[in-house]
mmCIF file of C-alpha atoms in Angstrom:
data_model
loop_
_atom_site.group_PDB
_atom_site.id
_atom_site.type_symbol
_atom_site.label_atom_id
_atom_site.label_comp_id
_atom_site.label_asym_id
_atom_site.label_seq_id
_atom_site.Cartn_x
_atom_site.Cartn_y
_atom_site.Cartn_z
ATOM 1 C CA UNK U 1 2.524 5.344 -2.664
ATOM 2 C CA UNK U 2 1.845 6.562 0.828
ATOM 3 C CA UNK U 3 0.845 9.968 2.160
ATOM 4 C CA UNK U 4 4.266 10.206 3.746
ATOM 5 C CA UNK U 5 5.852 9.699 0.324
ATOM 6 C CA UNK U 6 3.701 12.506 -1.056
ATOM 7 C CA UNK U 7 4.709 14.874 1.733
ATOM 8 C CA UNK U 8 8.379 14.145 1.157
ATOM 9 C CA UNK U 9 8.022 14.592 -2.593
ATOM 10 C CA UNK U 10 6.182 17.873 -2.072
ATOM 11 C CA UNK U 11 9.095 19.142 -0.003
ATOM 12 C CA UNK U 12 11.524 18.153 -2.747
ATOM 13 C CA UNK U 13 9.383 19.784 -5.412
ATOM 14 C CA UNK U 14 9.271 23.062 -3.484
ATOM 15 C CA UNK U 15 13.058 23.159 -3.479
ATOM 16 C CA UNK U 16 13.434 22.175 -7.129
ATOM 17 C CA UNK U 17 14.922 24.665 -9.609
ATOM 18 C CA UNK U 18 12.575 26.545 -11.911
ATOM 19 C CA UNK U 19 11.869 26.613 -14.842
ATOM 20 C CA UNK U 20 13.507 23.204 -15.307
ATOM 21 C CA UNK U 21 12.807 21.357 -12.087
ATOM 22 C CA UNK U 22 14.318 17.907 -11.730
ATOM 23 C CA UNK U 23 13.258 16.206 -8.540
ATOM 24 C CA UNK U 24 14.876 13.122 -7.051
ATOM 25 C CA UNK U 25 11.563 11.326 -6.641
ATOM 26 C CA UNK U 26 13.324 7.984 -6.484
ATOM 27 C CA UNK U 27 15.078 9.052 -3.326
ATOM 28 C CA UNK U 28 11.819 10.403 -1.989
ATOM 29 C CA UNK U 29 10.148 7.063 -2.626
ATOM 30 C CA UNK U 30 13.033 5.234 -0.961
ATOM 31 C CA UNK U 31 13.041 7.595 2.003
ATOM 32 C CA UNK U 32 9.305 7.230 2.394
ATOM 33 C CA UNK U 33 9.513 3.440 2.315
ATOM 34 C CA UNK U 34 12.356 3.455 4.826
ATOM 35 C CA UNK U 35 10.458 5.764 7.165
ATOM 36 C CA UNK U 36 7.333 3.641 6.752
ATOM 37 C CA UNK U 37 9.352 0.525 7.557
ATOM 38 C CA UNK U 38 10.931 2.171 10.616
ATOM 39 C CA UNK U 39 7.525 3.350 11.749
ATOM 40 C CA UNK U 40 6.093 -0.151 11.382
ATOM 41 C CA UNK U 41 8.989 -1.911 13.036
ATOM 42 C CA UNK U 42 9.177 0.665 15.802
ATOM 43 C CA UNK U 43 5.431 0.509 16.252
ATOM 44 C CA UNK U 44 5.355 -3.240 16.616
ATOM 45 C CA UNK U 45 8.294 -3.214 19.002
ATOM 46 C CA UNK U 46 7.015 -0.421 21.216
ATOM 47 C CA UNK U 47 3.255 -0.584 20.794
ATOM 48 C CA UNK U 48 2.684 -4.076 19.287
ATOM 49 C CA UNK U 49 -0.060 -4.924 16.870
ATOM 50 C CA UNK U 50 -3.095 -5.411 19.069
ATOM 51 C CA UNK U 51 -4.377 -6.204 22.486
ATOM 52 C CA UNK U 52 -4.488 -9.637 23.983
ATOM 53 C CA UNK U 53 -3.037 -11.639 21.104
ATOM 54 C CA UNK U 54 -0.672 -14.390 22.129
ATOM 55 C CA UNK U 55 -0.139 -17.496 20.040
ATOM 56 C CA UNK U 56 -3.930 -17.687 19.807
ATOM 57 C CA UNK U 57 -6.235 -14.988 21.124
ATOM 58 C CA UNK U 58 -9.324 -12.959 20.368
ATOM 59 C CA UNK U 59 -9.114 -9.735 18.422
ATOM 60 C CA UNK U 60 -11.894 -7.195 18.375
ATOM 61 C CA UNK U 61 -11.626 -4.241 16.026
ATOM 62 C CA UNK U 62 -13.372 -1.176 17.352
ATOM 63 C CA UNK U 63 -13.376 2.574 17.090
ATOM 64 C CA UNK U 64 -11.496 3.446 20.241
ATOM 65 C CA UNK U 65 -9.269 6.502 20.067
ATOM 66 C CA UNK U 66 -6.399 4.982 22.050
ATOM 67 C CA UNK U 67 -5.037 1.661 20.752
ATOM 68 C CA UNK U 68 -3.923 -0.769 23.460
ATOM 69 C CA UNK U 69 -0.297 -1.758 23.941
ATOM 70 C CA UNK U 70 0.135 -5.472 24.673
ATOM 71 C CA UNK U 71 3.014 -7.836 23.954
ATOM 72 C CA UNK U 72 4.067 -8.532 20.383
ATOM 73 C CA UNK U 73 2.873 -11.849 18.921
ATOM 74 C CA UNK U 74 5.532 -14.133 17.484
ATOM 75 C CA UNK U 75 5.207 -15.293 13.888
ATOM 76 C CA UNK U 76 4.100 -18.907 13.837
ATOM 77 C CA UNK U 77 5.409 -21.434 11.307
ATOM 78 C CA UNK U 78 1.842 -22.678 10.939
ATOM 79 C CA UNK U 79 -1.086 -20.224 10.770
ATOM 80 C CA UNK U 80 -3.133 -19.409 13.842
ATOM 81 C CA UNK U 81 -6.665 -18.037 13.754
ATOM 82 C CA UNK U 82 -8.648 -16.208 16.381
ATOM 83 C CA UNK U 83 -12.336 -15.947 17.096
ATOM 84 C CA UNK U 84 -15.037 -18.623 17.131
ATOM 85 C CA UNK U 85 -13.930 -21.170 14.521
ATOM 86 C CA UNK U 86 -17.432 -22.585 14.087
ATOM 87 C CA UNK U 87 -18.636 -19.305 12.592
ATOM 88 C CA UNK U 88 -16.298 -19.251 9.588
ATOM 89 C CA UNK U 89 -14.512 -21.667 7.235
ATOM 90 C CA UNK U 90 -11.001 -22.781 8.077
ATOM 91 C CA UNK U 91 -8.278 -20.935 6.178
ATOM 92 C CA UNK U 92 -4.864 -22.486 5.611
ATOM 93 C CA UNK U 93 -1.922 -20.502 4.262
ATOM 94 C CA UNK U 94 1.532 -21.322 2.953
ATOM 95 C CA UNK U 95 4.492 -18.998 2.406
ATOM 96 C CA UNK U 96 6.572 -19.464 -0.751
ATOM 97 C CA UNK U 97 9.600 -17.699 -2.163
ATOM 98 C CA UNK U 98 9.326 -15.698 -5.364
ATOM 99 C CA UNK U 99 12.102 -16.309 -7.873
ATOM 100 C CA UNK U 100 14.625 -13.501 -8.302
ATOM 101 C CA UNK U 101 15.555 -13.055 -11.986
ATOM 102 C CA UNK U 102 18.172 -10.392 -11.167
ATOM 103 C CA UNK U 103 20.533 -10.010 -8.236
ATOM 104 C CA UNK U 104 20.276 -7.550 -5.394
ATOM 105 C CA UNK U 105 20.039 -7.577 -1.592
ATOM 106 C CA UNK U 106 16.777 -5.609 -1.588
ATOM 107 C CA UNK U 107 14.091 -7.722 -3.252
ATOM 108 C CA UNK U 108 10.533 -6.948 -2.182
ATOM 109 C CA UNK U 109 7.111 -7.833 -3.569
ATOM 110 C CA UNK U 110 4.986 -4.762 -2.942
ATOM 111 C CA UNK U 111 1.801 -5.227 -4.941
ATOM 112 C CA UNK U 112 -0.646 -7.874 -6.144
ATOM 113 C CA UNK U 113 -3.605 -7.656 -8.502
ATOM 114 C CA UNK U 114 -7.144 -8.382 -7.225
ATOM 115 C CA UNK U 115 -7.059 -11.972 -8.545
ATOM 116 C CA UNK U 116 -3.728 -12.808 -6.889
ATOM 117 C CA UNK U 117 -2.235 -13.938 -10.192
ATOM 118 C CA UNK U 118 0.064 -10.980 -10.911
ATOM 119 C CA UNK U 119 2.626 -9.711 -8.400
ATOM 120 C CA UNK U 120 4.907 -6.717 -8.810
ATOM 121 C CA UNK U 121 8.033 -5.743 -6.903
ATOM 122 C CA UNK U 122 11.488 -4.199 -6.994
ATOM 123 C CA UNK U 123 14.926 -5.808 -6.865
ATOM 124 C CA UNK U 124 18.199 -3.921 -6.438
ATOM 125 C CA UNK U 125 20.566 -2.498 -3.861
ATOM 126 C CA UNK U 126 18.080 0.023 -2.505
ATOM 127 C CA UNK U 127 19.682 2.746 -4.602
ATOM 128 C CA UNK U 128 18.773 3.954 -8.104
ATOM 129 C CA UNK U 129 19.798 0.668 -9.733
ATOM 130 C CA UNK U 130 16.618 -1.235 -8.916
ATOM 131 C CA UNK U 131 14.623 -3.161 -11.506
ATOM 132 C CA UNK U 132 10.888 -3.702 -11.530
ATOM 133 C CA UNK U 133 9.821 -7.355 -11.675
ATOM 134 C CA UNK U 134 6.408 -8.715 -12.643
ATOM 135 C CA UNK U 135 5.584 -12.259 -11.529
ATOM 136 C CA UNK U 136 2.714 -13.938 -13.393
ATOM 137 C CA UNK U 137 1.695 -17.338 -12.034
ATOM 138 C CA UNK U 138 5.077 -17.350 -10.309
ATOM 139 C CA UNK U 139 7.098 -16.677 -13.481
ATOM 140 C CA UNK U 140 9.216 -13.507 -13.259
ATOM 141 C CA UNK U 141 9.695 -10.946 -16.019
ATOM 142 C CA UNK U 142 12.017 -7.965 -15.674
ATOM 143 C CA UNK U 143 10.584 -4.695 -16.956
ATOM 144 C CA UNK U 144 12.689 -2.299 -19.068
ATOM 145 C CA UNK U 145 15.401 -0.453 -17.159
ATOM 146 C CA UNK U 146 13.625 2.856 -17.767
ATOM 147 C CA UNK U 147 10.770 1.726 -15.503
ATOM 148 C CA UNK U 148 11.404 2.338 -11.812
ATOM 149 C CA UNK U 149 9.355 2.206 -8.621
ATOM 150 C CA UNK U 150 6.244 0.178 -9.456
ATOM 151 C CA UNK U 151 3.071 1.280 -7.690
ATOM 152 C CA UNK U 152 0.380 -1.214 -8.718
ATOM 153 C CA UNK U 153 -0.667 -4.005 -11.088
ATOM 154 C CA UNK U 154 -4.124 -4.947 -12.383
ATOM 155 C CA UNK U 155 -5.754 -8.255 -13.317
ATOM 156 C CA UNK U 156 -4.433 -7.994 -16.887
ATOM 157 C CA UNK U 157 -0.851 -7.710 -15.666
ATOM 158 C CA UNK U 158 -0.576 -4.020 -16.549
ATOM 159 C CA UNK U 159 1.811 -2.196 -14.205
ATOM 160 C CA UNK U 160 2.036 1.510 -13.337
ATOM 161 C CA UNK U 161 4.695 3.442 -11.485
ATOM 162 C CA UNK U 162 6.705 6.658 -11.259
ATOM 163 C CA UNK U 163 10.308 7.237 -12.288
ATOM 164 C CA UNK U 164 12.834 9.284 -10.364
ATOM 165 C CA UNK U 165 12.301 12.338 -12.551
ATOM 166 C CA UNK U 166 8.575 12.475 -11.826
ATOM 167 C CA UNK U 167 7.468 10.712 -15.006
ATOM 168 C CA UNK U 168 4.583 8.283 -14.673
ATOM 169 C CA UNK U 169 4.675 5.106 -16.724
ATOM 170 C CA UNK U 170 2.542 2.180 -17.855
ATOM 171 C CA UNK U 171 3.814 -1.296 -18.740
ATOM 172 C CA UNK U 172 1.295 -3.106 -20.931
ATOM 173 C CA UNK U 173 1.672 -6.164 -23.156
ATOM 174 C CA UNK U 174 5.456 -6.046 -23.014
ATOM 175 C CA UNK U 175 5.732 -2.356 -23.886
ATOM 176 C CA UNK U 176 6.553 0.648 -21.715
ATOM 177 C CA UNK U 177 4.606 3.865 -22.276
ATOM 178 C CA UNK U 178 4.631 7.124 -20.364
ATOM 179 C CA UNK U 179 1.729 8.962 -18.757
ATOM 180 C CA UNK U 180 0.964 12.521 -19.777
ATOM 181 C CA UNK U 181 1.984 15.221 -17.316
ATOM 182 C CA UNK U 182 -0.760 17.886 -17.379
ATOM 183 C CA UNK U 183 0.441 21.301 -18.607
ATOM 184 C CA UNK U 184 1.543 23.556 -15.765
ATOM 185 C CA UNK U 185 2.634 20.655 -13.569
ATOM 186 C CA UNK U 186 6.180 19.423 -12.991
ATOM 187 C CA UNK U 187 5.643 15.790 -12.021
ATOM 188 C CA UNK U 188 3.050 13.088 -11.559
ATOM 189 C CA UNK U 189 2.724 10.232 -9.113
ATOM 190 C CA UNK U 190 0.907 7.166 -10.438
ATOM 191 C CA UNK U 191 -0.787 5.375 -7.547
ATOM 192 C CA UNK U 192 -3.259 2.730 -8.701
ATOM 193 C CA UNK U 193 -4.829 0.931 -11.661
ATOM 194 C CA UNK U 194 -8.026 -1.118 -11.966
ATOM 195 C CA UNK U 195 -9.192 -3.883 -14.278
ATOM 196 C CA UNK U 196 -10.941 -1.445 -16.621
ATOM 197 C CA UNK U 197 -7.606 0.211 -17.323
ATOM 198 C CA UNK U 198 -8.265 3.347 -15.276
ATOM 199 C CA UNK U 199 -5.091 4.796 -13.749
ATOM 200 C CA UNK U 200 -5.147 7.374 -10.963
ATOM 201 C CA UNK U 201 -2.504 9.554 -9.431
ATOM 202 C CA UNK U 202 -1.573 13.103 -8.579
ATOM 203 C CA UNK U 203 0.022 15.900 -10.588
ATOM 204 C CA UNK U 204 2.230 18.300 -8.628
ATOM 205 C CA UNK U 205 3.988 21.603 -9.081
ATOM 206 C CA UNK U 206 7.056 22.980 -7.331
ATOM 207 C CA UNK U 207 4.843 25.399 -5.355
ATOM 208 C CA UNK U 208 3.088 22.341 -3.829
ATOM 209 C CA UNK U 209 -0.144 22.860 -5.740
ATOM 210 C CA UNK U 210 -1.529 19.532 -6.891
ATOM 211 C CA UNK U 211 -4.568 17.846 -8.369
ATOM 212 C CA UNK U 212 -5.890 14.333 -8.853
ATOM 213 C CA UNK U 213 -5.516 12.874 -12.349
ATOM 214 C CA UNK U 214 -7.183 10.020 -14.241
ATOM 215 C CA UNK U 215 -5.495 8.289 -17.190
ATOM 216 C CA UNK U 216 -6.394 5.242 -19.293
ATOM 217 C CA UNK U 217 -4.288 2.303 -20.422
ATOM 218 C CA UNK U 218 -5.799 2.686 -23.906
ATOM 219 C CA UNK U 219 -4.298 6.150 -24.319
ATOM 220 C CA UNK U 220 -1.920 7.096 -21.480
ATOM 221 C CA UNK U 221 -1.133 10.435 -23.140
ATOM 222 C CA UNK U 222 -4.699 11.592 -22.492
ATOM 223 C CA UNK U 223 -5.850 12.524 -19.008
ATOM 224 C CA UNK U 224 -8.685 14.055 -17.016
ATOM 225 C CA UNK U 225 -8.201 16.204 -13.941
ATOM 226 C CA UNK U 226 -10.334 14.994 -11.036
ATOM 227 C CA UNK U 227 -11.873 17.195 -8.377
ATOM 228 C CA UNK U 228 -10.466 20.608 -7.587
ATOM 229 C CA UNK U 229 -7.012 22.080 -7.066
ATOM 230 C CA UNK U 230 -5.612 20.627 -3.836
ATOM 231 C CA UNK U 231 -6.987 17.140 -4.510
ATOM 232 C CA UNK U 232 -5.031 13.897 -4.749
ATOM 233 C CA UNK U 233 -6.017 10.397 -5.884
ATOM 234 C CA UNK U 234 -4.469 7.385 -4.166
ATOM 235 C CA UNK U 235 -6.755 4.478 -5.047
ATOM 236 C CA UNK U 236 -9.410 3.239 -7.450
ATOM 237 C CA UNK U 237 -11.812 0.309 -7.224
ATOM 238 C CA UNK U 238 -12.845 -2.043 -10.007
ATOM 239 C CA UNK U 239 -16.036 -0.060 -10.696
ATOM 240 C CA UNK U 240 -14.080 3.188 -11.090
ATOM 241 C CA UNK U 241 -14.668 4.736 -7.664
ATOM 242 C CA UNK U 242 -11.680 6.948 -6.839
ATOM 243 C CA UNK U 243 -10.447 7.686 -3.324
ATOM 244 C CA UNK U 244 -8.017 10.336 -2.170
ATOM 245 C CA UNK U 245 -8.035 13.678 -0.431
ATOM 246 C CA UNK U 246 -9.077 17.280 -0.900
ATOM 247 C CA UNK U 247 -6.954 19.374 1.404
ATOM 248 C CA UNK U 248 -7.019 17.645 4.793
ATOM 249 C CA UNK U 249 -10.260 15.769 4.112
ATOM 250 C CA UNK U 250 -10.563 12.171 2.895
ATOM 251 C CA UNK U 251 -12.562 12.071 -0.308
ATOM 252 C CA UNK U 252 -14.207 9.793 -2.837
ATOM 253 C CA UNK U 253 -15.407 10.325 -6.398
ATOM 254 C CA UNK U 254 -17.987 8.211 -8.211
ATOM 255 C CA UNK U 255 -17.145 6.781 -11.657
ATOM 256 C CA UNK U 256 -19.093 9.755 -13.034
ATOM 257 C CA UNK U 257 -16.793 12.190 -11.207
ATOM 258 C CA UNK U 258 -19.162 13.287 -8.436
ATOM 259 C CA UNK U 259 -17.149 13.911 -5.269
ATOM 260 C CA UNK U 260 -18.023 13.748 -1.581
ATOM 261 C CA UNK U 261 -16.026 13.904 1.640
ATOM 262 C CA UNK U 262 -15.575 10.763 3.723
ATOM 263 C CA UNK U 263 -16.136 10.795 7.465
ATOM 264 C CA UNK U 264 -13.260 11.466 9.866
ATOM 265 C CA UNK U 265 -13.182 9.578 13.197
ATOM 266 C CA UNK U 266 -14.508 11.631 16.108
ATOM 267 C CA UNK U 267 -11.841 13.669 17.833
ATOM 268 C CA UNK U 268 -9.428 13.775 14.894
ATOM 269 C CA UNK U 269 -8.825 16.890 12.788
ATOM 270 C CA UNK U 270 -8.086 15.239 9.457
ATOM 271 C CA UNK U 271 -7.484 11.958 7.645
ATOM 272 C CA UNK U 272 -5.969 10.621 4.434
ATOM 273 C CA UNK U 273 -6.971 7.652 2.286
ATOM 274 C CA UNK U 274 -4.218 5.265 1.184
ATOM 275 C CA UNK U 275 -5.995 2.637 -0.939
ATOM 276 C CA UNK U 276 -9.327 0.982 -1.696
ATOM 277 C CA UNK U 277 -10.674 -2.365 -2.853
ATOM 278 C CA UNK U 278 -14.302 -3.316 -3.352
ATOM 279 C CA UNK U 279 -16.466 -1.392 -0.894
ATOM 280 C CA UNK U 280 -13.609 -0.739 1.526
ATOM 281 C CA UNK U 281 -10.784 1.752 1.945
ATOM 282 C CA UNK U 282 -8.000 2.312 4.459
ATOM 283 C CA UNK U 283 -6.072 5.389 5.475
ATOM 284 C CA UNK U 284 -4.508 7.229 8.373
ATOM 285 C CA UNK U 285 -5.259 9.854 11.013
ATOM 286 C CA UNK U 286 -2.688 11.707 13.148
ATOM 287 C CA UNK U 287 -2.429 10.381 16.690
ATOM 288 C CA UNK U 288 -0.301 11.404 19.643
ATOM 289 C CA UNK U 289 3.155 12.884 19.315
ATOM 290 C CA UNK U 290 5.843 10.483 20.504
ATOM 291 C CA UNK U 291 9.551 11.248 20.464
ATOM 292 C CA UNK U 292 9.028 14.384 18.420
ATOM 293 C CA UNK U 293 7.049 12.571 15.712
ATOM 294 C CA UNK U 294 3.313 12.199 15.210
ATOM 295 C CA UNK U 295 2.165 8.591 15.394
ATOM 296 C CA UNK U 296 -0.172 7.861 12.502
ATOM 297 C CA UNK U 297 -3.128 5.567 13.224
ATOM 298 C CA UNK U 298 -4.920 3.426 10.625
ATOM 299 C CA UNK U 299 -8.608 3.777 9.816
ATOM 300 C CA UNK U 300 -11.010 1.791 7.648
ATOM 301 C CA UNK U 301 -13.989 3.076 5.681
ATOM 302 C CA UNK U 302 -16.976 1.144 4.410
ATOM 303 C CA UNK U 303 -17.606 2.976 1.152
ATOM 304 C CA UNK U 304 -21.121 1.523 0.876
ATOM 305 C CA UNK U 305 -22.310 2.864 4.234
ATOM 306 C CA UNK U 306 -19.832 5.685 4.842
ATOM 307 C CA UNK U 307 -18.911 4.261 8.253
ATOM 308 C CA UNK U 308 -15.363 4.842 9.507
ATOM 309 C CA UNK U 309 -13.526 2.874 12.214
ATOM 310 C CA UNK U 310 -10.257 3.573 13.968
ATOM 311 C CA UNK U 311 -8.153 0.399 13.995
ATOM 312 C CA UNK U 312 -6.101 -0.718 17.032
ATOM 313 C CA UNK U 313 -2.865 -1.386 15.142
ATOM 314 C CA UNK U 314 0.310 0.634 14.646
ATOM 315 C CA UNK U 315 -0.200 0.361 10.884
ATOM 316 C CA UNK U 316 -2.126 -1.304 8.066
ATOM 317 C CA UNK U 317 -0.610 -1.975 4.663
ATOM 318 C CA UNK U 318 -3.587 -3.117 2.610
ATOM 319 C CA UNK U 319 -7.263 -3.986 2.470
ATOM 320 C CA UNK U 320 -9.115 -6.747 0.623
ATOM 321 C CA UNK U 321 -12.467 -6.478 -1.090
ATOM 322 C CA UNK U 322 -13.815 -8.562 1.788
ATOM 323 C CA UNK U 323 -12.939 -5.749 4.200
ATOM 324 C CA UNK U 324 -10.070 -7.741 5.690
ATOM 325 C CA UNK U 325 -7.187 -5.515 6.775
ATOM 326 C CA UNK U 326 -3.577 -6.543 6.244
ATOM 327 C CA UNK U 327 -1.407 -5.691 9.237
ATOM 328 C CA UNK U 328 2.083 -6.082 7.841
ATOM 329 C CA UNK U 329 4.293 -5.344 10.842
ATOM 330 C CA UNK U 330 6.822 -8.066 11.551
ATOM 331 C CA UNK U 331 4.238 -10.791 12.162
ATOM 332 C CA UNK U 332 1.687 -10.307 9.351
ATOM 333 C CA UNK U 333 -1.920 -10.570 10.436
ATOM 334 C CA UNK U 334 -5.220 -10.402 8.537
ATOM 335 C CA UNK U 335 -8.175 -9.005 10.468
ATOM 336 C CA UNK U 336 -11.769 -9.350 9.241
ATOM 337 C CA UNK U 337 -14.478 -6.691 9.691
ATOM 338 C CA UNK U 338 -16.010 -8.750 12.524
ATOM 339 C CA UNK U 339 -12.715 -8.618 14.446
ATOM 340 C CA UNK U 340 -11.619 -12.209 13.875
ATOM 341 C CA UNK U 341 -8.054 -12.625 12.678
ATOM 342 C CA UNK U 342 -5.582 -15.057 11.181
ATOM 343 C CA UNK U 343 -1.834 -14.856 11.349
ATOM 344 C CA UNK U 344 0.244 -15.732 8.299
ATOM 345 C CA UNK U 345 2.815 -18.514 8.636
ATOM 346 C CA UNK U 346 6.554 -18.082 8.350
ATOM 347 C CA UNK U 347 9.085 -20.121 6.396
ATOM 348 C CA UNK U 348 10.627 -22.938 8.466
ATOM 349 C CA UNK U 349 14.160 -22.171 7.234
ATOM 350 C CA UNK U 350 13.974 -18.524 8.353
ATOM 351 C CA UNK U 351 15.619 -18.373 11.768
ATOM 352 C CA UNK U 352 15.339 -14.660 12.468
ATOM 353 C CA UNK U 353 12.575 -13.931 14.966
ATOM 354 C CA UNK U 354 12.940 -10.227 15.720
ATOM 355 C CA UNK U 355 10.204 -7.746 14.848
ATOM 356 C CA UNK U 356 10.398 -6.668 11.229
ATOM 357 C CA UNK U 357 11.634 -10.002 9.874
ATOM 358 C CA UNK U 358 8.472 -10.344 7.780
ATOM 359 C CA UNK U 359 6.770 -7.511 5.936
ATOM 360 C CA UNK U 360 3.473 -7.769 4.065
ATOM 361 C CA UNK U 361 2.707 -5.094 1.484
ATOM 362 C CA UNK U 362 -0.253 -6.175 -0.649
ATOM 363 C CA UNK U 363 -3.396 -8.317 -0.493
ATOM 364 C CA UNK U 364 -5.728 -9.688 -3.172
ATOM 365 C CA UNK U 365 -9.432 -8.928 -3.447
ATOM 366 C CA UNK U 366 -10.478 -12.189 -1.755
ATOM 367 C CA UNK U 367 -7.850 -11.858 0.982
ATOM 368 C CA UNK U 368 -6.244 -15.181 0.038
ATOM 369 C CA UNK U 369 -3.009 -13.899 -1.537
ATOM 370 C CA UNK U 370 -0.555 -11.666 0.317
ATOM 371 C CA UNK U 371 2.840 -10.450 -0.879
ATOM 372 C CA UNK U 372 5.828 -9.036 0.935
ATOM 373 C CA UNK U 373 9.355 -9.941 1.956
ATOM 374 C CA UNK U 374 11.590 -11.494 4.593
ATOM 375 C CA UNK U 375 14.576 -9.655 6.041
ATOM 376 C CA UNK U 376 17.373 -11.963 7.170
ATOM 377 C CA UNK U 377 21.176 -11.911 6.901
ATOM 378 C CA UNK U 378 21.110 -8.256 5.819
ATOM 379 C CA UNK U 379 19.006 -8.953 2.742
ATOM 380 C CA UNK U 380 15.346 -8.859 1.706
ATOM 381 C CA UNK U 381 13.786 -11.787 -0.184
ATOM 382 C CA UNK U 382 10.381 -11.567 -1.920
ATOM 383 C CA UNK U 383 7.621 -13.756 -0.567
ATOM 384 C CA UNK U 384 4.027 -14.701 -1.376
ATOM 385 C CA UNK U 385 1.451 -16.265 0.930
ATOM 386 C CA UNK U 386 -1.240 -18.387 -0.747
ATOM 387 C CA UNK U 387 -4.293 -19.283 1.320
ATOM 388 C CA UNK U 388 -7.271 -21.565 0.742
ATOM 389 C CA UNK U 389 -10.673 -21.842 2.392
#
C-alpha cells in the first residue's frame, strides 16, 4: 500500500457517514494503483529512468536533488548489465508467465515473499470482482472471495490484505481470519508481514486521525498500537524492525518498540517510507510541481547506518535485502547500492514496446526473484522473473 493510497483513503474516510462509516477502500486502492501506474508510465516517458543508459551503460546512484532526464531505455529480450563486470558475478534472468486460475483482463502479481517461493496477486476486471491468488512454487491457489486486495505474503505463505470496507484480513493455512480494528477507529490498512508472523498496518478514523498497529498471525484479534497518534506503519523486516511515519517524518521502531526519526534528504521538507527489507528501506520525498501535480522522488535508507540517498529515478517499487532497488517503470531495472545495474529481460512473444508494457511490483530478499505484469492487447498478464548468479 502506498502513501498515495493512504492519502486517498484518508480523504474518503473524512467524507464517510458517522456513526456507521462505510468507506469504499477498494476503489481507493484501485485509484491509488492507477495513479501510481500513470505516474510511473508518465515519468518514464517524460523523464526516463536514469541518465546515460542505452542498451548498455553505466549507472551511478547518488544523492543529487535534481534527477537527470535522458532517453528511455528499451526492454531487452536478454538481460543487460552495467558497470565493471569483473567486480561482480554474472546474473542471468528469465521471465516466465504465472498461471491464471480464474479469468480476468487485469491479472497482476504484486508481491513476493523474501525467499521468492510465494507470490501473491490479484485477478479480475479491475472492479470489485477481483480475486486474490497465491502462487507457491508456481502453483496457483485462489483465496476465498471475501479476501480482496492482497498487500503482502511471508515465507510461510501467509497473506495479508484489506477489504473494501476497511477490514484487514489474514490468510493462513487455508483459512481466512480478520484483523482486529482497534476501538475508536473505523478502518485498518494491513501493509506488511514478516516471517515471524508480525503484521503491521495503520488504523484510521473518519477525522483522519491514525496510528500504527502491530498484529500477530497467532492471534489476529489481538493488537498493539505502535508509536503515537499520527503514526503509520508501512513495512516490517524479518527481525521485527518497523518502518513508517510520524506526521511528516519518516520513522523506524525497534522490535522492542523504541522509535526514532529517519533522516530526510537535504533540502526536502518531509519524506515517507514505503517498505523495508533487511537493513534497507525505500520511500518518497516531494519534488518539483509539474503540470499541477507534485512529482514524488524515491529515496533509500540504510537502516544500519541511518544514511539516506535520493535516487535518480521517477519511481522505485521495491527494495531487496541486498539494498538493490527495483525500478519498475516500463523497462524494469535493478540497481545495486554501488550504482551498478541490470535490466530484466522481456518475453520474446510480447510485441508491445511502448513505455509501461512491463511493470515490476515486488522483489525477493536476495534480489533474484521479481514479480509484476505485462500489458498488451488491453490486458495485464502476471509475470515472474527468476535470476541466478
